[in-house]
Coordinates of C-alpha atoms in Angstrom, one line a residue:
M1 CA -14.5 -4.6 -17.4
K2 CA -11.1 -3.6 -15.7
A3 CA -8.6 -5.9 -14.3
N4 CA -8.8 -6.4 -10.5
M5 CA -6.1 -8.9 -9.9
A6 CA -2.6 -9.7 -11.6
A7 CA -0.9 -13.2 -12.2
R8 CA 2.8 -13.2 -13.0
F9 CA 4.4 -16.2 -14.8
R10 CA 8.0 -17.2 -16.0
L11 CA 8.4 -16.5 -19.7
Y12 CA 10.5 -18.6 -22.1
P13 CA 11.0 -16.9 -25.4
S14 CA 13.3 -18.2 -28.0
Q15 CA 16.5 -16.3 -28.8
V16 CA 14.9 -14.7 -31.9
Q17 CA 11.9 -13.7 -29.8
A18 CA 13.9 -12.3 -27.0
E19 CA 16.0 -10.0 -29.3
R20 CA 12.7 -8.6 -30.7
L21 CA 11.2 -8.0 -27.3
T22 CA 14.3 -6.3 -26.4
A23 CA 14.1 -4.0 -29.3
W24 CA 10.4 -3.4 -28.6
S25 CA 11.1 -2.4 -25.1
H26 CA 13.6 0.2 -26.2
T27 CA 11.0 1.5 -28.7
C28 CA 8.4 1.7 -25.9
R29 CA 10.8 3.7 -24.0
A30 CA 11.5 6.0 -26.8
V31 CA 7.7 6.5 -27.4
W32 CA 7.4 7.5 -23.8
N33 CA 10.2 9.9 -24.0
I34 CA 9.0 11.6 -27.1
A35 CA 5.4 11.9 -25.8
L36 CA 6.6 13.4 -22.5
A37 CA 8.7 15.9 -24.3
Q38 CA 5.7 16.9 -26.6
R39 CA 3.5 17.5 -23.4
I40 CA 6.2 19.5 -21.6
W41 CA 6.8 21.6 -24.9
A42 CA 3.1 22.1 -25.3
Y43 CA 2.5 23.2 -21.8
K44 CA 5.5 25.6 -21.7
S45 CA 5.2 27.1 -25.2
A46 CA 1.6 26.9 -26.2
Q47 CA 0.0 28.8 -23.4
R48 CA -0.2 25.8 -21.1
A49 CA -2.0 23.6 -23.6
T50 CA -2.8 20.1 -22.3
V51 CA -2.1 17.2 -24.5
R52 CA -3.7 13.9 -24.0
S53 CA -3.2 10.3 -25.7
V54 CA -6.2 10.9 -28.0
E55 CA -4.3 13.9 -29.9
Q56 CA -0.9 11.9 -29.7
C57 CA -2.3 8.8 -31.2
S58 CA -3.1 10.5 -34.4
G59 CA 0.4 12.0 -34.6
L60 CA 1.8 8.6 -33.8
T61 CA 0.0 7.1 -36.9
E62 CA 1.7 9.5 -39.2
A63 CA 5.1 8.9 -37.5
R64 CA 4.9 5.0 -38.0
K65 CA 4.6 5.6 -41.8
E66 CA 8.1 7.5 -41.8
H67 CA 10.1 5.5 -39.3
A68 CA 10.7 1.7 -39.6
W69 CA 11.8 1.3 -36.0
L70 CA 8.6 2.7 -34.8
R71 CA 6.6 0.8 -37.3
D72 CA 8.0 -2.6 -36.0
L73 CA 6.3 -2.0 -32.7
P74 CA 2.7 -3.3 -32.6
A75 CA 0.4 -0.1 -32.8
Q76 CA -1.5 -1.4 -29.7
C77 CA 1.6 -1.4 -27.5
A78 CA 2.6 2.1 -28.5
Q79 CA -1.1 3.2 -27.6
Q80 CA -0.7 1.6 -24.3
V81 CA 2.3 3.6 -23.5
L82 CA 0.5 6.9 -24.3
R83 CA -2.5 5.8 -22.0
Q84 CA 0.1 4.8 -19.2
L85 CA 1.4 8.5 -19.5
D86 CA -2.2 9.7 -19.2
T87 CA -2.4 7.7 -15.9
A88 CA 0.9 9.2 -14.7
Y89 CA -0.3 12.7 -15.4
D90 CA -3.6 11.9 -13.6
N91 CA -1.8 10.5 -10.5
F92 CA 0.5 13.7 -10.5
W93 CA -2.6 16.0 -10.6
N94 CA -4.4 13.9 -7.9
P95 CA -3.8 15.7 -4.6
T96 CA -4.3 12.4 -2.6
H97 CA -1.9 10.5 -4.7
P98 CA 1.8 10.3 -3.8
A99 CA 3.2 10.0 -7.4
G100 CA 5.4 12.9 -8.6
F101 CA 5.9 14.3 -12.0
P102 CA 6.4 11.9 -15.0
Q103 CA 10.1 11.4 -15.5
F104 CA 12.0 10.5 -18.6
K105 CA 13.3 6.8 -18.8
R106 CA 16.9 5.9 -19.3
K107 CA 18.1 3.2 -21.5
Y108 CA 18.5 0.4 -18.9
H109 CA 15.1 1.5 -17.1
R110 CA 12.9 -1.5 -16.5
Q111 CA 12.3 -3.2 -19.8
G112 CA 8.7 -4.0 -20.6
V113 CA 6.1 -4.1 -23.3
T114 CA 2.2 -4.1 -22.7
F115 CA -0.5 -5.6 -25.0
P116 CA -4.1 -5.0 -24.6
G117 CA -6.3 -8.2 -23.6
Q118 CA -7.9 -8.5 -27.0
A119 CA -4.5 -8.8 -28.8
V120 CA -3.4 -11.9 -26.9
Q121 CA -4.5 -15.6 -26.7
V122 CA -3.6 -18.0 -24.1
R123 CA -3.9 -21.8 -24.4
K124 CA -2.8 -24.5 -22.1
V125 CA -0.4 -27.1 -23.2
S126 CA 0.2 -29.3 -20.2
R127 CA -0.3 -29.4 -16.4
R128 CA 2.5 -26.8 -15.9
M129 CA 3.1 -25.3 -19.4
A130 CA 1.0 -22.9 -21.5
Q131 CA 1.5 -20.6 -24.6
V132 CA 0.4 -17.0 -25.2
K133 CA 0.2 -15.7 -28.7
L134 CA 1.4 -12.0 -29.0
P135 CA 1.1 -9.8 -32.1
K136 CA 3.9 -10.0 -34.5
L137 CA 5.8 -12.4 -32.3
G138 CA 3.5 -15.8 -32.4
W139 CA 3.3 -18.4 -29.5
V140 CA 5.4 -17.9 -26.5
W141 CA 6.0 -20.6 -23.7
F142 CA 5.3 -19.7 -20.0
R143 CA 5.1 -21.7 -16.9
L144 CA 1.7 -22.0 -15.7
S145 CA 2.3 -22.1 -12.0
R146 CA -1.4 -21.3 -11.3
Q147 CA -4.6 -21.0 -13.0
L148 CA -5.6 -17.6 -14.5
G149 CA -9.0 -17.7 -13.0
G150 CA -10.6 -14.9 -15.1
A151 CA -10.8 -13.0 -18.2
V152 CA -7.5 -11.6 -19.4
R153 CA -7.6 -7.8 -19.8
N154 CA -3.9 -7.1 -20.4
A155 CA -0.5 -8.7 -20.6
T156 CA 2.7 -7.1 -19.7
V157 CA 6.1 -8.8 -20.7
S158 CA 9.0 -7.5 -18.6
R159 CA 12.6 -8.6 -17.9
D160 CA 14.7 -8.5 -14.7
G161 CA 18.0 -9.9 -13.7
L162 CA 16.6 -13.5 -13.8
G163 CA 15.0 -13.4 -17.2
W164 CA 11.7 -12.7 -18.9
H165 CA 8.2 -12.9 -17.2
I166 CA 4.8 -12.1 -18.3
S167 CA 2.0 -10.5 -16.0
F168 CA -1.6 -10.7 -16.8
G169 CA -4.3 -8.4 -15.7
I170 CA -7.2 -10.5 -14.9
H171 CA -10.8 -9.5 -14.2
Q172 CA -12.5 -11.7 -11.7
P173 CA -16.3 -11.1 -11.2
E174 CA -17.2 -10.0 -7.9
P175 CA -19.2 -12.4 -5.6
A176 CA -22.8 -11.9 -5.2
Q177 CA -22.5 -11.7 -1.5
R178 CA -19.4 -10.4 0.2
P179 CA -17.6 -12.8 2.5
V180 CA -17.5 -12.1 6.2
N181 CA -14.3 -12.9 8.2
T182 CA -15.2 -13.8 11.8
G183 CA -11.7 -14.0 12.9
A184 CA -10.2 -12.3 15.9
A185 CA -9.0 -8.7 15.7
V186 CA -5.3 -8.2 15.9
G187 CA -2.8 -5.2 15.9
L188 CA 0.4 -5.5 13.7
D189 CA 3.7 -3.8 14.7
V190 CA 6.3 -3.9 11.9
G191 CA 10.0 -3.2 12.8
I192 CA 13.4 -3.9 11.8
A193 CA 15.0 -6.0 14.6
C194 CA 11.6 -8.0 14.7
S195 CA 10.1 -8.0 11.3
V196 CA 6.3 -8.3 12.3
F197 CA 4.7 -8.8 15.8
V198 CA 1.2 -9.8 16.0
S199 CA -0.7 -8.9 19.3
D200 CA -2.1 -12.4 19.9
E201 CA 1.0 -14.3 19.4
G202 CA 3.9 -14.9 21.9
T203 CA 6.8 -14.4 19.6
E204 CA 7.6 -12.4 16.6
R205 CA 7.6 -13.4 12.9
Q206 CA 11.1 -13.0 11.8
R207 CA 11.8 -12.8 8.1
P208 CA 14.8 -15.1 7.1
D209 CA 17.9 -13.5 5.6
T210 CA 17.2 -13.0 1.9
L211 CA 20.7 -13.9 1.0
T212 CA 22.8 -16.9 2.1
P213 CA 26.3 -16.0 3.4
G214 CA 27.8 -17.2 0.2
E215 CA 25.5 -15.0 -1.8
R216 CA 26.3 -12.1 0.3
A217 CA 30.1 -12.6 -0.2
R218 CA 29.5 -13.1 -4.0
L219 CA 27.5 -9.8 -4.1
R220 CA 30.3 -8.0 -2.2
G221 CA 33.0 -9.3 -4.5
L222 CA 30.8 -8.5 -7.7
E223 CA 30.3 -4.8 -6.5
Q224 CA 34.0 -4.5 -5.8
R225 CA 34.8 -5.8 -9.4
K226 CA 32.3 -3.4 -10.8
A227 CA 33.9 -0.4 -9.0
R228 CA 37.4 -1.5 -10.4
Q229 CA 36.0 -1.8 -14.0
L230 CA 34.1 1.5 -13.8
K231 CA 37.2 3.1 -12.8
Y232 CA 39.4 1.6 -15.6
A233 CA 36.5 2.4 -18.0
K234 CA 36.7 6.2 -17.0
K235 CA 40.5 6.3 -17.2
H236 CA 41.1 4.4 -20.5
N237 CA 38.0 4.0 -22.4
G238 CA 36.4 7.4 -22.1
G239 CA 33.7 6.0 -19.8
K240 CA 32.7 3.3 -22.4
Y241 CA 31.4 0.0 -20.9
S242 CA 33.2 -3.1 -21.7
N243 CA 31.6 -6.5 -22.3
R244 CA 33.1 -7.8 -19.0
L245 CA 31.6 -4.7 -17.1
R246 CA 28.2 -5.5 -18.7
K247 CA 28.5 -9.0 -17.5
T248 CA 29.4 -8.0 -13.9
I249 CA 26.5 -5.7 -14.0
A250 CA 24.2 -8.6 -15.2
A251 CA 25.4 -10.8 -12.4
I252 CA 24.7 -8.3 -9.8
A253 CA 21.1 -7.7 -11.0
A254 CA 20.7 -11.5 -10.9
V255 CA 21.6 -11.6 -7.3
K256 CA 19.5 -8.7 -6.3
A257 CA 16.4 -10.1 -8.3
R258 CA 16.6 -13.4 -6.5
Q259 CA 16.8 -11.4 -3.1
A260 CA 13.7 -9.2 -4.2
R261 CA 11.8 -12.4 -5.0
R262 CA 12.3 -14.1 -1.7
R263 CA 11.4 -10.8 0.1
T264 CA 8.1 -10.7 -1.9
D265 CA 7.4 -14.3 -1.4
W266 CA 7.8 -13.9 2.3
N267 CA 5.4 -10.8 2.4
H268 CA 2.9 -12.5 0.4
K269 CA 2.7 -15.6 2.6
L270 CA 2.6 -13.3 5.7
T271 CA -0.2 -11.2 4.6
T272 CA -2.3 -14.0 3.1
D273 CA -2.2 -15.8 6.5
L274 CA -3.1 -12.6 8.4
A275 CA -6.0 -11.7 6.0
K276 CA -7.5 -15.2 6.0
N277 CA -7.5 -15.7 9.9
H278 CA -8.4 -12.2 11.1
G279 CA -11.5 -10.1 10.7
L280 CA -9.7 -6.8 11.7
I281 CA -6.2 -5.9 11.4
A282 CA -4.9 -2.7 12.8
V283 CA -1.6 -1.1 11.5
E284 CA 0.2 2.0 12.0
D285 CA -0.3 4.8 9.5
L286 CA 3.5 5.2 8.6
K287 CA 4.7 7.6 6.1
V288 CA 7.5 5.4 4.7
S289 CA 8.4 7.8 2.0
N290 CA 9.2 10.5 4.5
M291 CA 11.0 8.0 6.7
L292 CA 13.3 7.1 3.9
R293 CA 14.5 10.7 3.1
S294 CA 18.2 11.3 3.3
A295 CA 19.8 13.1 6.2
K296 CA 22.8 14.6 4.3
G297 CA 21.1 18.0 4.1
T298 CA 22.8 20.8 1.9
A299 CA 26.2 22.4 1.5
E300 CA 25.1 25.3 3.8
K301 CA 23.5 23.1 6.4
P302 CA 25.1 19.6 6.1
G303 CA 23.2 16.7 8.1
R304 CA 24.5 14.8 10.8
N305 CA 24.9 10.9 11.1
V306 CA 24.3 10.5 7.5
K307 CA 25.8 7.1 7.3
Q308 CA 23.8 5.9 10.2
K309 CA 20.7 7.2 8.6
S310 CA 21.4 5.7 5.3
G311 CA 21.8 2.5 6.9
L312 CA 18.3 2.8 8.6
N313 CA 16.9 3.8 5.3
R314 CA 18.1 0.5 3.7
S315 CA 16.8 -1.7 6.5
I316 CA 13.3 0.0 6.4
A317 CA 13.1 -0.5 2.6
D318 CA 14.5 -4.0 2.9
Q319 CA 11.7 -4.9 5.3
G320 CA 8.9 -3.6 3.0
W321 CA 6.6 -1.9 5.4
F322 CA 4.6 -0.1 2.7
E323 CA 4.2 -3.3 0.7
I324 CA 3.0 -5.3 3.6
R325 CA 0.2 -2.7 4.2
R326 CA -0.6 -2.4 0.4
Q327 CA -1.1 -6.2 0.2
L328 CA -3.2 -6.3 3.4
G329 CA -5.4 -3.5 1.8
Y330 CA -6.8 -5.7 -1.0
K331 CA -6.4 -9.0 0.7
T332 CA -8.6 -8.2 3.7
K333 CA -11.3 -6.9 1.3
R334 CA -11.1 -10.2 -0.6
C335 CA -11.3 -12.2 2.5
G336 CA -14.2 -10.2 4.0
G337 CA -12.0 -8.5 6.8
E338 CA -11.1 -4.9 7.5
L339 CA -7.9 -2.9 7.6
V340 CA -7.6 0.0 10.1
A341 CA -4.7 2.4 10.1
V342 CA -4.3 4.3 13.3
P343 CA -1.7 7.2 14.1
A344 CA 1.8 6.0 15.0
S345 CA 2.7 8.7 17.4
G346 CA 3.9 7.3 20.8
S347 CA 2.7 3.6 20.2
S348 CA 6.2 2.3 21.5
Q349 CA 6.1 4.5 24.7
T350 CA 2.5 3.8 25.8
C351 CA 1.7 0.9 28.5
S352 CA -0.8 -1.5 27.3
K353 CA -2.0 -2.1 30.8
C354 CA -2.5 1.5 32.3
L355 CA -2.5 3.3 28.9
T356 CA 0.1 5.7 30.3
H357 CA 2.5 7.4 27.9
D358 CA 6.1 7.8 29.2
P359 CA 9.2 7.9 27.2
E360 CA 11.2 6.5 30.2
S361 CA 9.3 3.2 29.9
R362 CA 11.1 2.6 26.7
E363 CA 14.8 3.1 27.1
G364 CA 16.7 3.4 23.9
C365 CA 15.8 0.8 21.0
G366 CA 15.7 -2.3 23.4
R367 CA 13.3 -5.1 23.0
L368 CA 12.0 -4.6 26.6
F369 CA 9.0 -2.5 27.7
A370 CA 9.1 -1.6 31.4
C371 CA 6.2 0.7 32.6
V372 CA 7.6 3.1 35.3
H373 CA 4.0 3.7 36.7
C374 CA 2.3 0.3 36.9
G375 CA 5.3 -2.0 36.6
H376 CA 4.1 -3.9 33.5
T377 CA 6.7 -5.5 31.6
E378 CA 6.5 -7.0 28.0
H379 CA 8.0 -7.4 24.8
A380 CA 8.3 -3.8 23.3
D381 CA 6.9 -4.8 19.9
R382 CA 4.1 -7.0 21.5
N383 CA 3.2 -3.9 23.6
A384 CA 3.0 -1.7 20.6
A385 CA 1.0 -4.2 18.8
H386 CA -1.6 -4.0 21.7
I387 CA -1.6 -0.1 21.5
I388 CA -2.1 -0.2 17.9
L389 CA -5.2 -2.5 18.2
A390 CA -6.6 -0.4 21.1
R391 CA -6.5 2.8 18.9
A392 CA -8.3 0.7 16.3
F393 CA -11.2 0.0 18.6
S394 CA -11.3 3.4 19.9
A395 CA -11.5 4.8 16.2
A396 CA -14.5 2.3 15.6
G397 CA -16.2 3.5 18.8
R398 CA -15.3 0.7 21.1
K399 CA -13.0 1.6 23.9
P400 CA -11.9 -1.3 26.0
T401 CA -10.3 -0.7 29.3
T402 CA -7.1 -2.4 28.5
V403 CA -5.8 -4.0 25.2
W404 CA -5.5 -7.4 26.8
E405 CA -9.3 -7.6 27.2
A406 CA -9.9 -6.6 23.5
G407 CA -7.1 -8.5 21.8
T408 CA -5.3 -11.4 23.7
A409 CA -8.3 -12.7 25.6
A410 CA -10.6 -12.7 22.5
S411 CA -8.1 -14.7 20.4
G412 CA -7.4 -18.2 20.6
R413 CA -4.6 -18.3 18.0
G414 CA -0.9 -18.1 18.9
S415 CA 0.6 -21.2 17.3
S416 CA 3.6 -21.2 15.1
Q417 CA 3.1 -19.6 11.6
S418 CA 4.6 -20.8 8.4
T419 CA 6.0 -17.4 7.6
R420 CA 8.1 -17.3 10.8
S421 CA 11.6 -18.3 10.3
P422 CA 13.4 -21.0 12.2
H423 CA 15.0 -20.3 15.6
G424 CA 18.2 -18.4 15.0
Q425 CA 17.5 -17.4 11.4
G426 CA 17.0 -13.8 10.2
T427 CA 18.6 -12.1 13.2
R428 CA 21.1 -9.3 13.0
T429 CA 24.3 -10.0 15.0
G430 CA 26.0 -7.0 16.4
S431 CA 23.0 -4.8 16.1
R432 CA 22.4 -1.8 18.3
L433 CA 18.7 -2.9 18.9
R434 CA 19.2 -5.3 21.8
E435 CA 17.9 -5.2 25.5
P436 CA 18.6 -2.0 27.5
S437 CA 21.2 -2.3 30.1
S438 CA 18.7 -1.2 32.9
N439 CA 16.6 -3.9 34.4
V440 CA 12.9 -3.8 35.2
T441 CA 13.5 -3.1 39.0
A442 CA 15.4 0.0 38.1
A443 CA 12.6 1.3 35.9
W444 CA 10.0 0.6 38.5
Q445 CA 12.0 2.4 41.2
R446 CA 12.3 5.3 39.0
G447 CA 8.6 5.6 38.5
I448 CA 8.0 5.4 42.3
A449 CA 10.7 8.2 42.9
R450 CA 8.8 10.5 40.3
R451 CA 5.4 9.9 41.9
Q452 CA 6.9 10.7 45.5
A453 CA 8.6 13.8 44.1
G454 CA 5.1 15.0 43.1
E455 CA 5.7 15.1 39.3
D456 CA 2.8 15.0 37.0
V457 CA 2.0 11.7 35.2
K458 CA 1.3 12.2 31.6
A459 CA -2.1 11.1 30.6
P460 CA -2.7 8.9 27.6
E461 CA -2.9 10.8 24.2
P462 CA -6.3 11.0 22.7
D463 CA -6.9 9.0 19.6
Q464 CA -7.0 10.8 16.2
P465 CA -9.3 9.7 13.5
Q466 CA -7.9 9.4 10.6
V467 CA -3.2 21.7 -27.6
A468 CA -1.4 22.5 -29.6
S469 CA -0.8 20.5 -33.0
I470 CA 2.7 18.8 -32.6
S471 CA 4.5 16.9 -35.1
W472 CA 5.8 13.5 -34.1
S473 CA 8.2 13.7 -37.0
A474 CA 10.0 16.7 -35.5
F475 CA 10.7 14.6 -32.3
C476 CA 11.4 11.2 -34.0
S477 CA 14.1 12.8 -36.1
C478 CA 16.5 12.3 -33.3
S479 CA 15.4 8.6 -32.9
V480 CA 18.9 7.5 -32.6
T481 CA 19.5 9.8 -29.4
V482 CA 16.1 8.9 -27.9
R483 CA 16.7 5.1 -28.3
S484 CA 20.3 4.9 -27.3

């Protein structure tokens, strides 16, 4: 039985347990780096030999007899690292998976130790507290914020800027009969100025700012202090970090971890609400990784507007477009719904009334859509949400004449949601994403002038469906270098 869901809890280890978990996380990193170096060496020097975890586990057993730092780590944890490396290689060789080649981990890479399910025990102590028994560590307290709800298949202990956490991989049995969600179909348009716009709602769902003004000022001050301390360390200490610099880095990590937690919380509340109340959710098939590429170019061909593009990349990453789609993927299946990804080309420039595509209907990056052919005016993101829903119906074989008939008229929802921020919060003052200077009348008159001049009107775009023997001792002999 494989884990089909995960649950994350706050872990409260003692000081001795925390120090040992930190040492184990560095050992796991060293095992990853050594195993990856072995595989690269075998592929390059042994006629492209492929090494898997089965061969490396036998060598790992021999290395544990020679090195005390490797022997202190539970054997199951080291074996889990090798299996994770197998998965990384499988994802790299899978043409449909976006993963790249496995990389070496640095010292302050995400710290974590993974235990198999049969090696851990969980017991409930009170209504909100429980304990987990880990090999060579004993019972460790964690906050039981929700019930596990299934059999534990694995457990991963990790650390971020706010402390230690434990994530359980849980297997929940599939229901005998798959639920069917009879909710209305909606289109979902994600953006930056407007976080999310649902086609059957009159207002956007705007995510609140993830940092308060005081926290934002504190983060700016900490980053400036870090820059000064780094400059001093390079000039006077040969680049060696001081204790004060490490404290500054830890304080920055705590602020950013709190920001990431708030962002994840809002995304989960949004996707859960949508998956429970809608039978079909249509989203754009966005290639977010391609959209986040830098525009700096090369030395021969430098890019243009690099700073503006980097700011746009940060805003896209902050909104979490890919994470919203990923969460909707498994939550709609769990709730009996369906997620449909449609092509994103031209959705913001196509009218939801006459289905005519014209770039002049959407000037700049304003929030107003004014069709120059039929005169229809609407919030630009809501119009795009209707177009996304229409394309989803077309891909399913249903072609409504207008999106209004398919989406808005079929749904009775439109009330305020818990994921929408209060009025005035979460807005970006001074943004260039505001209303265009031209009004609706001017746009309508331009369309009339084009038709009188005999210019061709663009028709709506058609919808597109969518081994060698390797000694561990030779690599572990430089354990000081690998673990530092």
